[in-house]
Each structure stands twice: as structure tokens, then as C-alpha cells.
Amino acid sequence: MTITPPAINSLTPPPTSHAQGWPGLIEAYRPYLPVTDQTPVVTLKEGNTPLIPVPTIAAEIGRQVQVFVKYDGLNPTGSFKDRGMTLAISKAKEAGAQAVICASTGNTSAAAAAYARRGGMRAFVLIPDGYVALGKLAQALLYGAEVLAIQGNFDRALEIVREMAENYPVTLVNSVNPYRLEGQKTAAFEVVDVLGDAPDWLCIPTGNAGNITAYWMGFCQYHAEERCRRLPRMMGFQAAGSAPLVTGEAVAAPETIATAIRIGNPANWQRAIAVKEASQGQFNAVTDAEILTAYRMLAAQEGIFCEPASAASVAGMLKVKDQIPTGATIVCVLTGNGLKDPDTAIQHSNNPFKAGISPNLQEVAQVMGF
Ligand SMILES: *Cc1c(COP(=O)(O)O)cnc(C)c1O
């Protein structure tokens, strides 16, 4: 018997207002964002990233809890930075800018380059020489950024680009640009739109503390509009070698395998403290070993490949698991895609591949253990 497929024209369009597909976050959340009809929207259809349950990680907590990851590594350039960049670049274009500049541990430069080029602008990026993951550098170069590697760390690079933007015709698109946080807050909207309310905890890797500030803005705005009933506790996690928000002191020479959060003097320090206090949250540190354990668990048990910095949210949640109330709903933010940093994946997989096998069935079967 043959099965006849339905005729195409008998299909009804999907029951969504986005029959043309997801419109990108500026169109999706336009009433909540500082744009007008005059704003030229520069978009790569960022946002609308999945909230994925992670049951084997939830089981580690030993009580009945629900844990989800917000997989923002599925944005167009592979990190949440796209959320801020669509708005920052659209507003820069609206203001007539011809060039943008940023300091970056990598992901900001990839996002700035992609959106600036799409918007017809030049993109200058300052990176700390030798401390940017391979995939991110590859992106910035191919997207057409003008990449300047400086012999200093991220904090020094940020000081320089701030001065550049004050003295030269270039628009700063680091997270001190207020439009960045406005765009990034949409991730909190998406979490609430899926869960129907805010989670009890929001666990998030914290470097410059722009993203934790943006999420809190988003939850508060939705709360004020009565789109959620509760507000989460904001739990920020830093790498132990780079944890100024935990120790209360800037770190002159930050060190961690999680290069995206290798930041000793966060640009949004005061805001981060305000978020912690308003949400009854905390900042805690996780070691590189704890980060790598969570990184491997996410990939090998849940099928989710994130970059090392992103795994700090899951590592941190597990570290403070004794504080989690039974029945809680927790969202851990996975800020970037694992493909950004293939070197770390290969060096730390604990899973060496078997090389040098002769191309013969018996030998292959024997190596497989049959
Ligand atoms: C930028 C970035 C962070 C840190 O975000 P902040 O807003 O600086 O706190 C964390 N993870 C990844 C993958 C990033 O690119």
C-alpha cells in the first residue's frame, strides 16, 4: 500500500503570529525596547533560543527540582552577545555611525563584527593577545572586523576603547553601551514566556556583569507588566582566579580556562552588587576543575556543548546545591557555544580517541571490544 502525502495547499499555516518565522528579538519585543519606526533594524534573527531540561544534572541535586539550561550558544554568532548587538548596532546606524569599536574576550568581537558589517559599518576590535579562543578569532576575522591584538588583558583593552570612543568618530559597543543591556534583557522575557513565570533561581556566569544586570532588568520589567508573579534569586558565578565580585577587590592578573569571564575589574560592578541585593542573590566562585567537570557533564550526559565560561553556571549551581529548596525551578544560562573553543574541548575531554587502527574489520571489531 502506498501512502499519499497531503497536498501542500491542504496544510494550514502554523498557529503563530510569526508565520514568516521568528522575526528577531527587536520585532518580537518591540514594545519593550527603545526603538522607533525610524530605527533601521539590523538583525540576524537572533533570540528565541531553547530552554532545555537537563534531568541528569537535576538528579545530582538529590531533591525534586527542575533544572533547565537557556542555550544562548544557538544565537547566530554562537553567544548571547548577539542579543545586545542587534540593538546596539541598529541604534548606532540610526545615529549615523560609520564605525564601531569594542574590547573583547572574543564573543563581543564576533557579534560586533557580524552585525556591524551587516549594517554597513566598520568594526574595530581590541583583544588580549593570546587569550581569545580560536573559534572566536576565526569569526571576527572572517566577518571582516579590523582586529587589534594588544599585549595586555581585557581590562586594559576596555580602558583604551573607552578613550577611543570619546576622542574619535567610533561608537563604543561594549556592555557599557546601554542598548546592549536593553537587547540582552530579552533573554529573561523568553524564559518567562516559556515557563509561564520566572524561575526560583537564575544561575549565570559573570564577567563584566552586563548579562546578570540585563536579565534582572528583563525580569523586573515583565514583573511590572504582570507577565510574571515572582522574581528570581540572581546567582552569579565567577571563575576562582578571576572573582572580584566574590572577594570585593579588583584582580590585577585574572586567570582562568574560562576566557570569556577572565575579567578582573567588571565594568558593571555597582550594578551587579545592586542586582545581588535586590534579588537576595549571591556571587560565588568556581574553580577551573569544577567548570570543566560541568562542561563535560553537559556534553556527555545531556548532549549540550557549551563553552567553558558557560559551564560556570551549572558548576556553580551544583556547588551551592544544598541551598536549593525542594520543588525549585532553576534556569542556568549557557552563554556561548562549545564550538567556539575546540582546543579546550580536545585537551579536556577525558576521552582520547583511538588512533592508528589498520583499516580491517577484525581489528576495528577488536578495538571496539567485540
Ligand atoms: C561575555 C560572556 C560572558 C560574561 O558576560 P558578562 O555580561 O560580561 O558578565 C559569559 N560567557 C560568555 C560565553 C560570554 O561571551
JSON list of C-alpha atoms and ligand atoms in Angstrom, two decimals, residues 79-81 107-108 184 205-212 260-261 263 307 309-310 335-336, ligand 1:
[
{"chain": "A", "resi": 79, "resn": "SER", "atom": "CA", "xyz": [26.68, 33.57, 22.00]},
{"chain": "A", "resi": 80, "resn": "PHE", "atom": "CA", "xyz": [24.20, 35.78, 23.86]},
{"chain": "A", "resi": 81, "resn": "LYS", "atom": "CA", "xyz": [26.21, 38.82, 22.73]},
{"chain": "A", "resi": 107, "resn": "ASN", "atom": "CA", "xyz": [32.40, 36.79, 21.70]},
{"chain": "A", "resi": 108, "resn": "THR", "atom": "CA", "xyz": [31.70, 40.51, 21.70]},
{"chain": "A", "resi": 184, "resn": "GLN", "atom": "CA", "xyz": [20.14, 41.29, 26.35]},
{"chain": "A", "resi": 205, "resn": "PRO", "atom": "CA", "xyz": [28.36, 33.12, 34.55]},
{"chain": "A", "resi": 206, "resn": "THR", "atom": "CA", "xyz": [29.57, 36.61, 35.40]},
{"chain": "A", "resi": 207, "resn": "GLY", "atom": "CA", "xyz": [32.48, 38.53, 33.90]},
{"chain": "A", "resi": 208, "resn": "ASN", "atom": "CA", "xyz": [31.74, 42.19, 33.25]},
{"chain": "A", "resi": 209, "resn": "ALA", "atom": "CA", "xyz": [28.32, 41.61, 34.86]},
{"chain": "A", "resi": 210, "resn": "GLY", "atom": "CA", "xyz": [26.39, 43.07, 31.94]},
{"chain": "A", "resi": 211, "resn": "ASN", "atom": "CA", "xyz": [24.32, 39.96, 31.39]},
{"chain": "A", "resi": 212, "resn": "ILE", "atom": "CA", "xyz": [23.26, 39.46, 35.02]},
{"chain": "A", "resi": 260, "resn": "ALA", "atom": "CA", "xyz": [35.08, 34.68, 28.35]},
{"chain": "A", "resi": 261, "resn": "ILE", "atom": "CA", "xyz": [34.91, 35.56, 32.07]},
{"chain": "A", "resi": 263, "resn": "ILE", "atom": "CA", "xyz": [37.86, 39.83, 33.79]},
{"chain": "A", "resi": 307, "resn": "GLU", "atom": "CA", "xyz": [31.99, 26.87, 26.07]},
{"chain": "A", "resi": 309, "resn": "ALA", "atom": "CA", "xyz": [32.74, 30.01, 30.73]},
{"chain": "A", "resi": 310, "resn": "SER", "atom": "CA", "xyz": [29.12, 28.96, 30.19]},
{"chain": "A", "resi": 335, "resn": "THR", "atom": "CA", "xyz": [26.08, 31.87, 27.32]},
{"chain": "A", "resi": 336, "resn": "GLY", "atom": "CA", "xyz": [28.14, 30.51, 24.42]},
{"chain": "B", "resi": 1, "resn": "LIG", "atom": "C1", "xyz": [30.53, 37.77, 27.61]},
{"chain": "B", "resi": 1, "resn": "LIG", "atom": "C2", "xyz": [30.40, 36.39, 28.11]},
{"chain": "B", "resi": 1, "resn": "LIG", "atom": "C3", "xyz": [30.17, 36.10, 29.48]},
{"chain": "B", "resi": 1, "resn": "LIG", "atom": "C4", "xyz": [30.16, 37.16, 30.54]},
{"chain": "B", "resi": 1, "resn": "LIG", "atom": "O1", "xyz": [29.07, 38.04, 30.45]},
{"chain": "B", "resi": 1, "resn": "LIG", "atom": "P1", "xyz": [29.14, 39.43, 31.23]},
{"chain": "B", "resi": 1, "resn": "LIG", "atom": "O2", "xyz": [27.99, 40.20, 30.73]},
{"chain": "B", "resi": 1, "resn": "LIG", "atom": "O3", "xyz": [30.47, 40.03, 30.87]},
{"chain": "B", "resi": 1, "resn": "LIG", "atom": "O4", "xyz": [29.08, 39.12, 32.69]},
{"chain": "B", "resi": 1, "resn": "LIG", "atom": "C5", "xyz": [29.99, 34.79, 29.85]},
{"chain": "B", "resi": 1, "resn": "LIG", "atom": "N1", "xyz": [30.04, 33.79, 28.95]},
{"chain": "B", "resi": 1, "resn": "LIG", "atom": "C6", "xyz": [30.29, 34.03, 27.64]},
{"chain": "B", "resi": 1, "resn": "LIG", "atom": "C7", "xyz": [30.34, 32.88, 26.71]},
{"chain": "B", "resi": 1, "resn": "LIG", "atom": "C8", "xyz": [30.45, 35.33, 27.18]},
{"chain": "B", "resi": 1, "resn": "LIG", "atom": "O5", "xyz": [30.70, 35.53, 25.89]}
]
